[in-house]
Tab-separated table of C-alpha atoms in Angstrom:
chain	number	residue	atom	x	y	z
A	1	MET	CA	-0.102	-0.222	-0.286
A	2	ASN	CA	3.167	2.720	0.317
A	3	LYS	CA	1.928	2.971	-3.886
A	4	LEU	CA	-1.725	3.759	-2.720
A	5	CYS	CA	-0.212	6.327	-0.348
A	6	LYS	CA	1.856	7.874	-2.549
A	7	PHE	CA	-0.030	8.264	-5.409
A	8	LEU	CA	-2.798	9.999	-2.786
A	9	GLN	CA	0.419	12.138	-1.736
A	10	GLN	CA	0.922	13.379	-5.085
A	11	GLY	CA	-2.509	14.496	-5.747
A	12	VAL	CA	-3.295	11.526	-8.119
A	13	ALA	CA	-7.019	10.294	-6.447
A	14	LEU	CA	-8.615	13.756	-6.979
A	15	ALA	CA	-9.622	12.049	-10.347
A	16	LEU	CA	-11.023	9.540	-8.212
A	17	LEU	CA	-14.288	11.514	-7.832
A	18	VAL	CA	-16.158	8.725	-9.989
A	19	VAL	CA	-14.965	5.504	-7.206
A	20	MET	CA	-17.194	3.904	-5.578
A	21	PRO	CA	-18.131	3.989	-1.609
A	22	CYS	CA	-18.130	1.703	0.958
A	23	SER	CA	-17.249	-1.951	2.080
A	24	VAL	CA	-20.504	-2.628	3.283
A	25	PHE	CA	-22.186	-1.461	-0.017
A	26	ALA	CA	-20.935	-4.877	-1.710
A	27	SER	CA	-23.337	-6.216	-3.299
A	28	SER	CA	-25.740	-9.805	-3.028
A	29	HIS	CA	-26.932	-9.874	-5.998
A	30	MET	CA	-30.752	-8.664	-4.194
A	31	ASP	CA	-30.941	-5.164	-4.633
A	32	ALA	CA	-34.249	-4.880	-3.850
A	33	PRO	CA	-37.505	-6.607	-2.527
A	34	LEU	CA	-39.330	-7.416	-5.993
A	35	ILE	CA	-36.347	-7.847	-8.051
A	36	THR	CA	-35.369	-10.567	-5.530
A	37	ARG	CA	-38.785	-12.469	-5.891
A	38	ASP	CA	-37.860	-12.957	-9.873
A	39	ASP	CA	-34.875	-14.236	-10.481
A	40	PRO	CA	-34.122	-14.183	-14.789
A	41	ALA	CA	-35.362	-10.823	-14.252
A	42	ASN	CA	-32.994	-9.730	-11.672
A	43	THR	CA	-29.209	-8.102	-12.610
A	44	THR	CA	-25.747	-9.010	-10.878
A	45	ASP	CA	-23.615	-6.847	-11.977
A	46	VAL	CA	-23.195	-5.152	-15.699
A	47	TYR	CA	-19.205	-4.727	-17.030
A	48	ALA	CA	-18.287	-2.233	-19.603
A	49	PHE	CA	-14.323	-1.931	-20.722
A	50	VAL	CA	-12.037	-1.028	-23.735
A	51	ARG	CA	-11.269	-3.809	-25.896
A	52	THR	CA	-9.424	-4.186	-28.607
A	53	VAL	CA	-8.797	-7.196	-31.855
A	54	GLY	CA	-6.116	-6.528	-33.832
A	55	ARG	CA	-6.166	-3.126	-35.288
A	56	ALA	CA	-10.191	-2.962	-34.018
A	57	LYS	CA	-11.623	-0.714	-30.735
A	58	PHE	CA	-14.461	-2.210	-28.729
A	59	LEU	CA	-17.078	-1.650	-25.759
A	60	SER	CA	-17.258	-5.254	-24.026
A	61	THR	CA	-20.111	-4.684	-21.848
A	62	ALA	CA	-21.897	-7.276	-20.373
A	63	LEU	CA	-25.476	-8.265	-18.346
A	64	SER	CA	-25.831	-10.799	-15.790
A	65	VAL	CA	-29.000	-12.272	-14.071
A	66	TYR	CA	-29.855	-14.994	-12.239
A	67	PRO	CA	-28.545	-14.648	-8.980
A	68	PHE	CA	-27.102	-17.485	-6.913
A	69	GLU	CA	-27.983	-20.629	-9.548
A	70	GLU	CA	-26.457	-24.005	-7.784
A	71	PRO	CA	-24.882	-25.530	-10.053
A	72	GLY	CA	-25.756	-28.860	-11.355
A	73	ILE	CA	-30.263	-29.181	-11.030
A	74	GLY	CA	-33.231	-31.104	-12.619
A	75	PRO	CA	-34.973	-31.781	-14.060
A	76	ASN	CA	-35.793	-28.222	-14.732
A	77	ALA	CA	-33.262	-25.677	-16.012
A	78	TYR	CA	-32.436	-22.612	-14.780
A	79	ASP	CA	-32.192	-20.549	-18.479
A	80	PHE	CA	-33.062	-16.460	-20.104
A	81	ASP	CA	-36.728	-16.103	-19.534
A	82	PRO	CA	-38.456	-15.376	-23.321
A	83	SER	CA	-41.201	-13.384	-21.547
A	84	VAL	CA	-38.222	-10.608	-19.830
A	85	LEU	CA	-36.438	-7.947	-22.388
A	86	TYR	CA	-33.307	-7.416	-21.807
A	87	GLN	CA	-31.673	-4.235	-22.373
A	88	ILE	CA	-27.424	-3.045	-22.836
A	89	HIS	CA	-28.067	0.941	-22.722
A	90	VAL	CA	-25.057	2.885	-24.298
A	91	ALA	CA	-25.623	6.852	-24.099
A	92	THR	CA	-23.632	9.077	-26.043
A	93	GLY	CA	-22.368	12.897	-26.028
A	94	SER	CA	-25.416	14.929	-24.290
A	95	ASP	CA	-27.390	12.054	-23.186
A	96	LEU	CA	-24.994	10.761	-21.457
A	97	ALA	CA	-25.266	13.812	-18.349
A	98	ALA	CA	-29.254	14.176	-18.630
A	99	GLY	CA	-29.114	9.744	-18.442
A	100	ARG	CA	-30.264	8.275	-21.924
A	101	ALA	CA	-29.489	6.145	-24.056
A	102	THR	CA	-28.541	7.052	-27.389
A	103	TYR	CA	-28.613	3.250	-28.251
A	104	SER	CA	-29.978	0.005	-26.476
A	105	TYR	CA	-29.262	-3.723	-27.700
A	106	GLN	CA	-32.540	-6.070	-26.768
A	107	PHE	CA	-32.512	-9.766	-26.401
A	108	GLN	CA	-35.367	-11.437	-26.927
A	109	PHE	CA	-35.204	-15.125	-25.979
A	110	ALA	CA	-36.853	-18.565	-27.163
A	111	THR	CA	-37.014	-21.769	-26.112
A	112	ARG	CA	-37.955	-24.589	-27.747
A	113	TYR	CA	-37.222	-28.906	-27.319
A	114	LYS	CA	-36.701	-31.272	-29.111
A	115	ASN	CA	-38.150	-33.926	-27.908
A	116	ARG	CA	-41.337	-32.953	-25.263
A	117	ASN	CA	-42.869	-36.306	-24.978
A	118	THR	CA	-39.806	-37.302	-22.092
A	119	VAL	CA	-38.673	-36.577	-18.863
A	120	LEU	CA	-35.035	-35.659	-19.760
A	121	GLN	CA	-35.380	-32.187	-20.120
A	122	SER	CA	-32.773	-30.370	-20.425
A	123	TYR	CA	-30.311	-33.940	-22.142
A	124	LEU	CA	-30.588	-37.068	-23.933
A	125	GLY	CA	-27.312	-37.395	-23.818
A	126	VAL	CA	-24.420	-37.016	-24.045
A	127	VAL	CA	-23.702	-33.148	-25.505
A	128	GLN	CA	-20.287	-33.189	-28.087
A	129	ASN	CA	-21.257	-29.946	-30.241
A	130	VAL	CA	-23.905	-26.834	-28.846
A	131	ASP	CA	-27.292	-27.720	-30.570
A	132	ASP	CA	-26.651	-31.276	-31.050
A	133	ALA	CA	-29.141	-34.169	-31.078
A	134	ASN	CA	-28.815	-34.601	-27.040
A	135	GLN	CA	-29.779	-30.732	-26.026
A	136	ASN	CA	-32.904	-31.644	-25.490
A	137	ARG	CA	-33.300	-28.259	-24.721
A	138	THR	CA	-32.128	-25.180	-26.413
A	139	GLN	CA	-32.714	-22.089	-26.320
A	140	THR	CA	-32.074	-19.116	-29.231
A	141	TYR	CA	-32.586	-15.428	-29.152
A	142	THR	CA	-32.360	-12.061	-31.553
A	143	ILE	CA	-29.823	-8.675	-31.261
A	144	THR	CA	-31.534	-5.414	-32.672
A	145	LYS	CA	-30.420	-2.667	-31.686
A	146	VAL	CA	-32.740	0.978	-30.999
A	147	ASP	CA	-31.135	4.254	-32.170
A	148	ASN	CA	-33.296	6.208	-29.268
A	149	ARG	CA	-33.194	9.258	-31.270
A	150	THR	CA	-34.695	8.406	-34.406
A	151	ASN	CA	-37.028	5.405	-33.286
A	152	GLU	CA	-34.693	3.701	-35.920
A	153	ARG	CA	-34.437	-0.103	-35.256
A	154	THR	CA	-32.532	-2.314	-36.715
A	155	VAL	CA	-31.978	-6.311	-36.397
A	156	LEU	CA	-28.223	-7.171	-36.152
A	157	GLY	CA	-28.490	-11.197	-35.782
A	158	THR	CA	-29.398	-14.463	-33.889
A	159	GLY	CA	-27.447	-16.624	-31.590
A	160	ILE	CA	-27.392	-19.656	-29.927
A	161	VAL	CA	-27.639	-21.038	-25.653
A	162	PRO	CA	-25.456	-23.623	-25.111
A	163	PRO	CA	-25.781	-26.035	-22.828
A	164	ASN	CA	-25.126	-25.756	-18.680
A	165	ASN	CA	-22.716	-27.499	-17.440
A	166	GLN	CA	-24.811	-29.517	-15.786
A	167	GLY	CA	-21.357	-32.851	-15.409
A	168	ARG	CA	-20.841	-36.022	-17.332
A	169	VAL	CA	-23.400	-34.958	-20.465
A	170	THR	CA	-21.754	-31.873	-20.760
A	171	PRO	CA	-18.035	-32.983	-19.976
A	172	LYS	CA	-15.638	-30.254	-22.675
A	173	TYR	CA	-17.139	-27.293	-19.349
A	174	ASN	CA	-14.559	-29.531	-17.564
A	175	ARG	CA	-10.609	-30.514	-16.740
A	176	GLY	CA	-9.558	-32.880	-19.377
A	177	ASN	CA	-12.864	-32.839	-20.917
A	178	ASP	CA	-14.360	-35.032	-17.675
A	179	GLY	CA	-17.904	-34.199	-16.189
A	180	ASP	CA	-16.307	-35.771	-12.918
A	181	ASN	CA	-13.836	-33.021	-12.009
A	182	PRO	CA	-14.097	-29.597	-12.060
A	183	ALA	CA	-14.767	-26.838	-14.264
A	184	LYS	CA	-11.916	-25.159	-16.053
A	185	ASP	CA	-9.520	-23.086	-16.266
A	186	GLY	CA	-9.880	-19.917	-17.961
A	187	VAL	CA	-7.561	-18.488	-21.175
A	188	SER	CA	-5.977	-16.171	-23.006
A	189	THR	CA	-7.038	-17.501	-26.699
A	190	ASN	CA	-10.150	-17.873	-28.527
A	191	ALA	CA	-8.942	-21.556	-30.133
A	192	ALA	CA	-8.227	-22.374	-25.964
A	193	LEU	CA	-11.670	-21.986	-25.292
A	194	ASP	CA	-14.256	-25.018	-24.253
A	195	ASP	CA	-15.721	-26.096	-27.728
A	196	TYR	CA	-19.487	-25.185	-26.419
A	197	THR	CA	-18.417	-21.327	-25.900
A	198	ARG	CA	-16.498	-21.477	-28.738
A	199	GLN	CA	-19.409	-22.490	-30.314
A	200	SER	CA	-21.792	-19.745	-29.511
A	201	ILE	CA	-19.896	-16.509	-29.922
A	202	PHE	CA	-21.236	-15.127	-32.697
A	203	THR	CA	-20.599	-11.997	-35.284
A	204	LEU	CA	-23.781	-9.331	-36.374
A	205	SER	CA	-23.931	-7.840	-39.114
A	206	ASP	CA	-23.014	-4.564	-37.533
A	207	GLY	CA	-18.788	-6.110	-36.892
A	208	SER	CA	-20.095	-7.279	-32.807
A	209	ALA	CA	-19.363	-9.776	-31.325
A	210	VAL	CA	-22.000	-11.761	-28.665
A	211	PHE	CA	-21.829	-14.040	-26.436
A	212	ALA	CA	-25.369	-15.348	-24.199
A	213	GLY	CA	-25.149	-18.446	-21.678
A	214	GLN	CA	-24.320	-19.352	-17.822
A	215	ARG	CA	-21.129	-18.635	-17.014
A	216	ASP	CA	-19.108	-18.703	-13.276
A	217	ASP	CA	-21.020	-15.273	-10.731
A	218	GLY	CA	-17.720	-13.393	-11.544
A	219	PHE	CA	-18.175	-11.126	-8.540
A	220	TYR	CA	-16.180	-11.751	-5.393
A	221	ALA	CA	-16.278	-10.152	-1.833
A	222	ASP	CA	-17.462	-11.598	1.210
A	223	ILE	CA	-20.572	-10.361	1.558
A	224	GLN	CA	-22.317	-12.625	4.976
A	225	SER	CA	-20.711	-10.930	6.854
A	226	ILE	CA	-21.765	-7.684	5.101
A	227	PHE	CA	-24.564	-8.388	5.624
A	228	ASP	CA	-24.075	-9.772	9.172
A	229	LEU	CA	-22.737	-6.344	10.572
A	230	ASP	CA	-19.316	-7.769	10.925
A	231	PHE	CA	-17.896	-4.537	9.099
A	232	ALA	CA	-14.694	-6.085	10.494
A	233	PHE	CA	-14.381	-9.051	9.199
A	234	SER	CA	-13.817	-10.946	12.196
A	235	GLY	CA	-14.899	-13.964	11.491
A	236	PRO	CA	-13.112	-16.540	12.554
A	237	ASN	CA	-13.537	-18.246	8.824
A	238	LYS	CA	-12.272	-16.029	6.770
A	239	PRO	CA	-12.004	-14.941	3.248
A	240	PHE	CA	-15.062	-16.062	2.197
A	241	ASP	CA	-16.459	-15.368	-1.221
A	242	SER	CA	-20.242	-15.040	-1.087
A	243	GLN	CA	-20.477	-16.153	-4.909
A	244	GLY	CA	-17.646	-18.742	-4.164
A	245	GLY	CA	-19.643	-22.016	-6.160
A	246	PHE	CA	-22.330	-20.329	-8.234
A	247	ASN	CA	-23.242	-19.201	-11.367
A	248	VAL	CA	-25.578	-17.179	-13.533
A	249	HIS	CA	-26.620	-16.079	-16.830
A	250	SER	CA	-24.397	-13.543	-19.174
A	251	ILE	CA	-24.774	-11.426	-22.059
A	252	VAL	CA	-21.833	-10.488	-23.637
A	253	LEU	CA	-21.248	-7.902	-26.371
A	254	ASN	CA	-18.123	-6.799	-27.800
A	255	ILE	CA	-19.330	-3.133	-29.919
A	256	PRO	CA	-17.258	-1.697	-32.730
A	257	LEU	CA	-16.964	1.443	-31.924
A	258	GLY	CA	-17.302	2.763	-35.051
A	259	THR	CA	-21.088	2.433	-34.988
A	260	ILE	CA	-21.487	4.563	-31.139
A	261	GLY	CA	-19.493	7.966	-32.491
A	262	GLY	CA	-15.973	6.497	-32.385
A	263	ASP	CA	-13.584	6.986	-29.721
A	264	GLN	CA	-12.693	10.323	-28.570
A	265	GLN	CA	-15.334	9.922	-26.286
A	266	VAL	CA	-16.677	9.127	-22.111
A	267	VAL	CA	-19.654	7.363	-22.963
A	268	GLY	CA	-21.998	5.936	-20.314
A	269	VAL	CA	-23.208	1.820	-20.231
A	270	TYR	CA	-26.599	0.736	-18.079
A	271	ALA	CA	-29.012	-2.237	-18.181
A	272	THR	CA	-32.966	-2.834	-17.916
A	273	THR	CA	-34.718	-6.103	-17.731
A	274	SER	CA	-38.966	-5.689	-18.582
A	275	ARG	CA	-41.856	-7.965	-18.867
A	276	ARG	CA	-44.987	-7.269	-20.667
A	277	THR	CA	-48.321	-6.561	-18.603
A	278	VAL	CA	-50.215	-9.142	-19.793
A	279	THR	CA	-49.657	-12.549	-18.697
A	280	VAL	CA	-52.551	-15.584	-19.178
A	281	LEU	CA	-52.428	-19.593	-19.310
A	282	SER	CA	-53.015	-21.267	-22.683
A	283	GLU	CA	-55.463	-24.589	-22.361
A	284	ARG	CA	-51.917	-26.251	-21.165
A	285	LEU	CA	-51.568	-23.889	-18.617
A	286	ARG	CA	-48.292	-22.099	-20.708
A	287	PRO	CA	-48.667	-18.467	-20.005
A	288	VAL	CA	-49.224	-16.394	-22.794
A	289	THR	CA	-48.385	-12.787	-21.937
A	290	SER	CA	-48.754	-9.614	-24.639
A	291	GLY	CA	-48.475	-5.756	-23.503
A	292	ARG	CA	-46.276	-3.493	-24.107
A	293	PHE	CA	-43.126	-3.987	-22.102
A	294	VAL	CA	-42.664	-2.842	-18.543
A	295	GLN	CA	-39.893	-2.622	-16.689
A	296	VAL	CA	-38.383	-3.810	-13.954
A	297	GLY	CA	-35.193	-3.923	-12.793
A	298	ARG	CA	-32.250	-1.568	-13.827
A	299	GLN	CA	-28.403	-1.545	-12.533
A	300	GLY	CA	-25.146	0.634	-13.911
A	301	ASN	CA	-22.496	1.068	-12.092
A	302	PRO	CA	-22.443	-1.852	-9.369
A	303	LEU	CA	-23.711	-1.771	-6.127
A	304	PHE	CA	-25.799	1.956	-6.500
A	305	ASN	CA	-29.580	0.187	-4.846
A	306	GLU	CA	-28.681	-1.988	-2.598
A	307	GLY	CA	-25.328	0.527	-1.033
A	308	LEU	CA	-27.056	3.986	-0.814
A	309	VAL	CA	-30.443	3.806	-1.889
A	310	ALA	CA	-32.535	4.011	0.972
A	311	LEU	CA	-36.039	1.426	1.141
A	312	ALA	CA	-38.415	3.359	0.435
A	313	ASP	CA	-37.360	4.048	-2.581
A	314	LYS	CA	-35.399	0.796	-3.958
A	315	ASP	CA	-38.295	-0.938	-5.999
A	316	PHE	CA	-38.955	2.829	-7.834
A	317	TYR	CA	-35.255	2.579	-8.893
A	318	ASN	CA	-35.830	-0.915	-10.674
A	319	ARG	CA	-38.152	0.719	-12.627
A	320	SER	CA	-37.273	4.122	-13.617
A	321	SER	CA	-34.366	5.539	-15.183
A	322	PRO	CA	-31.415	7.405	-15.166
A	323	THR	CA	-32.382	10.341	-16.663
A	324	VAL	CA	-34.853	10.991	-12.815
A	325	ASP	CA	-31.422	10.622	-10.730
A	326	SER	CA	-30.515	13.769	-10.604
A	327	THR	CA	-33.338	15.147	-9.663
A	328	ILE	CA	-34.920	11.890	-7.274
A	329	PHE	CA	-31.301	9.726	-6.292
A	330	ARG	CA	-28.551	12.456	-5.787
A	331	LYS	CA	-29.452	12.419	-2.472
A	332	TYR	CA	-28.364	9.293	-1.302
A	333	ALA	CA	-25.035	9.795	-2.957
A	334	GLU	CA	-24.188	13.200	-1.450
A	335	THR	CA	-25.738	11.393	2.101
A	336	PRO	CA	-24.525	8.119	1.889
A	337	GLU	CA	-26.420	6.842	5.257
A	338	LEU	CA	-23.103	4.139	5.404
A	339	ALA	CA	-20.420	6.012	6.236
A	340	ALA	CA	-22.362	7.632	9.619
A	341	ALA	CA	-22.602	3.343	10.284
A	342	LEU	CA	-19.455	3.292	9.378
A	343	GLY	CA	-18.063	6.131	12.097
A	344	LEU	CA	-16.208	7.516	9.582
A	345	PRO	CA	-15.459	10.799	10.343
A	346	ALA	CA	-18.555	13.654	10.536
A	347	ASN	CA	-17.642	15.841	8.110
A	348	LEU	CA	-16.822	12.699	5.376
A	349	GLN	CA	-20.570	11.949	5.868
A	350	THR	CA	-22.716	14.459	3.961
A	351	ASN	CA	-21.873	17.083	0.847
A	352	ARG	CA	-20.428	14.470	-0.468
A	353	ILE	CA	-19.673	15.865	-3.993
A	354	ASP	CA	-17.949	13.099	-5.366
A	355	ILE	CA	-19.794	9.910	-4.691
A	356	ALA	CA	-22.616	11.520	-6.761
A	357	SER	CA	-20.170	11.933	-9.578
A	358	ILE	CA	-20.423	7.879	-9.828
A	359	PHE	CA	-23.769	7.940	-9.410
A	360	ILE	CA	-25.281	10.291	-11.035
A	361	PRO	CA	-26.798	9.556	-13.060
A	362	ASP	CA	-26.247	6.446	-12.705
A	363	LEU	CA	-24.083	4.806	-15.592
A	364	ILE	CA	-20.873	3.370	-16.012
A	365	LYS	CA	-18.827	5.334	-17.629
A	366	VAL	CA	-16.263	4.451	-19.589
A	367	ASP	CA	-13.746	6.354	-22.240
A	368	LEU	CA	-12.857	5.398	-24.949
A	369	SER	CA	-10.297	6.953	-25.697
A	370	THR	CA	-7.735	5.350	-23.991
A	371	ARG	CA	-5.669	1.797	-25.201
A	372	ALA	CA	-7.874	-0.926	-24.447
A	373	ALA	CA	-7.947	-2.674	-20.524
A	374	ARG	CA	-6.353	-4.347	-19.024
A	375	ARG	CA	-7.515	-7.846	-18.114
A	376	ALA	CA	-7.216	-10.350	-15.219
A	377	GLY	CA	-6.977	-13.762	-16.585
A	378	SER	CA	-6.369	-16.989	-14.297
A	379	GLY	CA	-4.113	-14.433	-11.507
A	380	PRO	CA	-0.631	-13.004	-12.577
A	381	THR	CA	1.692	-16.281	-11.772
A	382	SER	CA	-0.750	-18.138	-13.835
A	383	ALA	CA	1.406	-19.915	-16.224
A	384	SER	CA	-0.824	-20.558	-19.543
A	385	ASN	CA	-3.481	-17.556	-18.915
A	386	PRO	CA	-2.137	-14.909	-16.926
A	387	ASP	CA	-3.149	-11.344	-16.136
A	388	ASP	CA	-2.661	-8.626	-18.521
A	389	ALA	CA	1.615	-6.880	-17.779
A	390	GLY	CA	-0.411	-3.916	-15.231
A	391	PHE	CA	-3.343	-5.083	-14.759
A	392	HIS	CA	-4.139	-4.518	-10.635
A	393	ARG	CA	-7.395	-5.414	-9.144
A	394	LEU	CA	-7.270	-2.300	-6.854
A	395	GLY	CA	-7.263	0.189	-9.858
A	396	ILE	CA	-5.348	3.004	-9.656
A	397	PHE	CA	-5.409	2.224	-6.260
A	398	GLY	CA	-2.596	-0.338	-7.138
A	399	GLY	CA	-1.183	1.746	-9.799
A	400	ASP	CA	-3.024	0.569	-12.831
A	401	THR	CA	-4.028	3.327	-15.067
A	402	LEU	CA	-4.077	4.297	-18.517
A	403	THR	CA	-3.708	7.349	-20.215
A	404	SER	CA	-7.602	9.173	-21.515
A	405	ALA	CA	-7.140	11.615	-24.879
A	406	VAL	CA	-10.244	13.918	-23.935
A	407	GLN	CA	-10.365	15.316	-20.211
A	408	PRO	CA	-7.615	15.962	-18.285
A	409	GLY	CA	-7.929	13.050	-15.139
A	410	PHE	CA	-5.162	13.113	-12.197
A	411	GLY	CA	-3.271	15.303	-14.430
A	412	ASN	CA	-1.675	13.979	-18.866
A	413	GLY	CA	-4.721	12.035	-19.328
A	414	ILE	CA	-4.123	9.845	-16.370
A	415	ILE	CA	-7.089	8.282	-15.132
A	416	PRO	CA	-8.078	4.447	-13.387
A	417	GLY	CA	-7.419	1.649	-16.008
A	418	GLY	CA	-10.491	-0.200	-14.035
A	419	TRP	CA	-13.357	-0.150	-12.332
A	420	PRO	CA	-14.973	3.876	-11.588
A	421	ASN	CA	-13.449	4.217	-15.788
A	422	GLY	CA	-15.884	1.516	-16.507
A	423	ARG	CA	-15.857	-1.401	-14.869
A	424	ARG	CA	-13.399	-5.185	-15.604
A	425	PHE	CA	-14.298	-8.480	-14.479
A	426	GLY	CA	-11.537	-8.786	-12.372
A	427	ASP	CA	-11.890	-5.517	-9.961
A	428	ASP	CA	-11.927	-5.326	-6.544
A	429	VAL	CA	-14.952	-3.196	-6.350
A	430	VAL	CA	-15.498	-3.361	-2.404
A	431	ASP	CA	-11.610	-3.108	-1.731
A	432	ILE	CA	-11.818	-0.116	-4.129
A	433	ALA	CA	-15.285	1.594	-2.248
A	434	VAL	CA	-13.683	1.368	1.079
A	435	MET	CA	-10.940	3.363	0.570
A	436	ALA	CA	-13.120	5.684	-1.487
A	437	LEU	CA	-15.343	6.440	1.746
A	438	ALA	CA	-12.883	6.652	4.397
A	439	SER	CA	-10.764	9.115	1.733
A	440	ASP	CA	-11.723	13.312	1.095
A	441	LEU	CA	-12.118	13.651	-2.546
A	442	ARG	CA	-13.630	16.816	-2.338
A	443	THR	CA	-10.172	18.149	-1.970
A	444	SER	CA	-6.872	18.512	-3.829
A	445	PRO	CA	-5.093	16.833	-2.938
A	446	PRO	CA	-6.963	14.440	-0.287
A	447	PRO	CA	-6.041	14.064	3.146
A	448	LEU	CA	-3.771	11.110	3.602
A	449	GLY	CA	-7.156	8.582	6.700
A	450	THR	CA	-7.538	4.849	6.518
A	451	TYR	CA	-7.559	4.183	3.091
A	452	CYS	CA	-3.333	3.844	3.510
A	453	THR	CA	-4.029	0.274	4.697
A	454	PRO	CA	-0.611	-2.105	4.989
A	455	SER	CA	-3.083	-5.082	3.538
A	456	GLY	CA	-5.286	-2.848	0.810
A	457	ASP	CA	-6.959	-6.133	1.673
A	458	VAL	CA	-10.130	-5.063	4.003
A	459	HIS	CA	-12.125	-7.130	3.530
A	460	LYS	CA	-10.145	-10.298	2.778
A	461	VAL	CA	-11.068	-11.570	-0.462
A	462	SER	CA	-8.625	-10.012	-3.110
A	463	ARG	CA	-9.173	-13.051	-5.916
A	464	ASN	CA	-12.135	-14.921	-7.156
A	465	ASP	CA	-12.953	-19.046	-7.419
A	466	ILE	CA	-11.648	-19.242	-10.893
A	467	GLY	CA	-10.168	-17.681	-13.029
A	468	TYR	CA	-11.284	-15.726	-15.866
A	469	ASN	CA	-11.037	-15.588	-20.148
A	470	LYS	CA	-8.533	-12.654	-21.721
A	471	VAL	CA	-11.709	-13.400	-24.767
A	472	ILE	CA	-15.339	-13.196	-25.159
A	473	PRO	CA	-17.240	-14.353	-22.850
A	474	TYR	CA	-14.581	-13.263	-19.873
A	475	ALA	CA	-16.359	-14.545	-17.629
A	476	GLY	CA	-14.841	-17.692	-16.090
A	477	THR	CA	-16.899	-20.959	-17.370
A	478	PRO	CA	-19.912	-22.176	-15.562
A	479	LEU	CA	-18.961	-24.004	-12.135
A	480	ASN	CA	-19.517	-28.201	-12.366
A	481	GLY	CA	-22.939	-29.832	-11.278
A	482	ARG	CA	-21.051	-32.425	-10.017
A	483	ASN	CA	-17.971	-31.419	-7.892
A	484	HIS	CA	-17.641	-27.721	-7.148
A	485	GLY	CA	-17.248	-26.427	-3.808
A	486	HIS	CA	-19.218	-23.009	-2.202
A	487	HIS	CA	-17.616	-19.886	-0.370
A	488	GLY	CA	-14.294	-20.569	-1.959
A	489	ARG	CA	-13.838	-24.187	0.438
């Protein structure tokens, strides 16, 4: 942490006006009462960062839903809900400050069965390839780009969802292509991906690349202690990754920058889920939906609704648009309740314009003018899939920075290499948050404080339970239903 303290002494942290608040804002993936009853529409995390493939630059985005998927269940299966409209939104130009989506990428799913006259709903045998004869239950999807300035709609293409990782019937997800083994670790190249994942990456008509399917939950933190009010993380069983051992369903989209106005700009990214207003049951009790879509879930930066917004407004947040954030939700960012609960000094409990600048409007801000963001792999010492050189889970607090061509940043264009400049897989948002809320980032240079800790690992969890991929879909391999642990045990 000496590097962190040196950064702060030099005034670099002034530009961290887009950093998260404290550790108690960690994600349980259950951010509001109503959405906890609707797992397929419940957003867990949103990611956004700059990626290059050859000489082409992309905005890599991802949306995950369905928290705490227990790997390997039956007879039914976790999947995307065909009655839910999943959307990834991008705000550009003046829409960024206003919280308006300039472009919306819509994903709608359909489910089909090869054989309905069987109890073997998902698998009829060992699946060798995506959508082969043994994958009984298959989901497909259509991606539509909406230009919200003109209402022009363009169908970009379709895709197929790979099977979930059940175990022996999906062996290629697992080490040695053996369904009794744990899931394969992350890889650095497309060619090294398992067959199911590689076969489920599609190129769209505008040059975008897309993937949708089950993945490991890439968020890591000791959520149990936080919501057990153990803010000192003093329990006997540390580390404790509360999301360790669980899967989610993820949509990942690499967007060519030329299709959203080029790279000389900062954009904002958020995601929503919506359901139709009317559902009726057919003669065979199959739900049939109709009517217009109504938003039921929203997420931009991690943890805002969970950790800052009061219970009275949590459900309203999920139904609202970022356009109302300045008038409705700013008060929660400027006077974070949990700053007082943590016993921070009085001057850090009010007028937190630095915290408000992150969340209002609640979009993940991404500077597209930089080089590609450094990516996490399977750790810095991995022989086959090391983190990119210079990657640090603490972002700028670990010396991981990028240079902007469109904003001054800390000086000379220096800005965070990860969250809160975008959010990468592997960013330790909890520890970054601890350092931010306990710091006064409203002055230059900010005064040194409790964020200069010896370890830089306040919540005692510093890695995910499985390595990330450094290529799309970035998130780790879905964990094996037959062979997995929980909470890193």
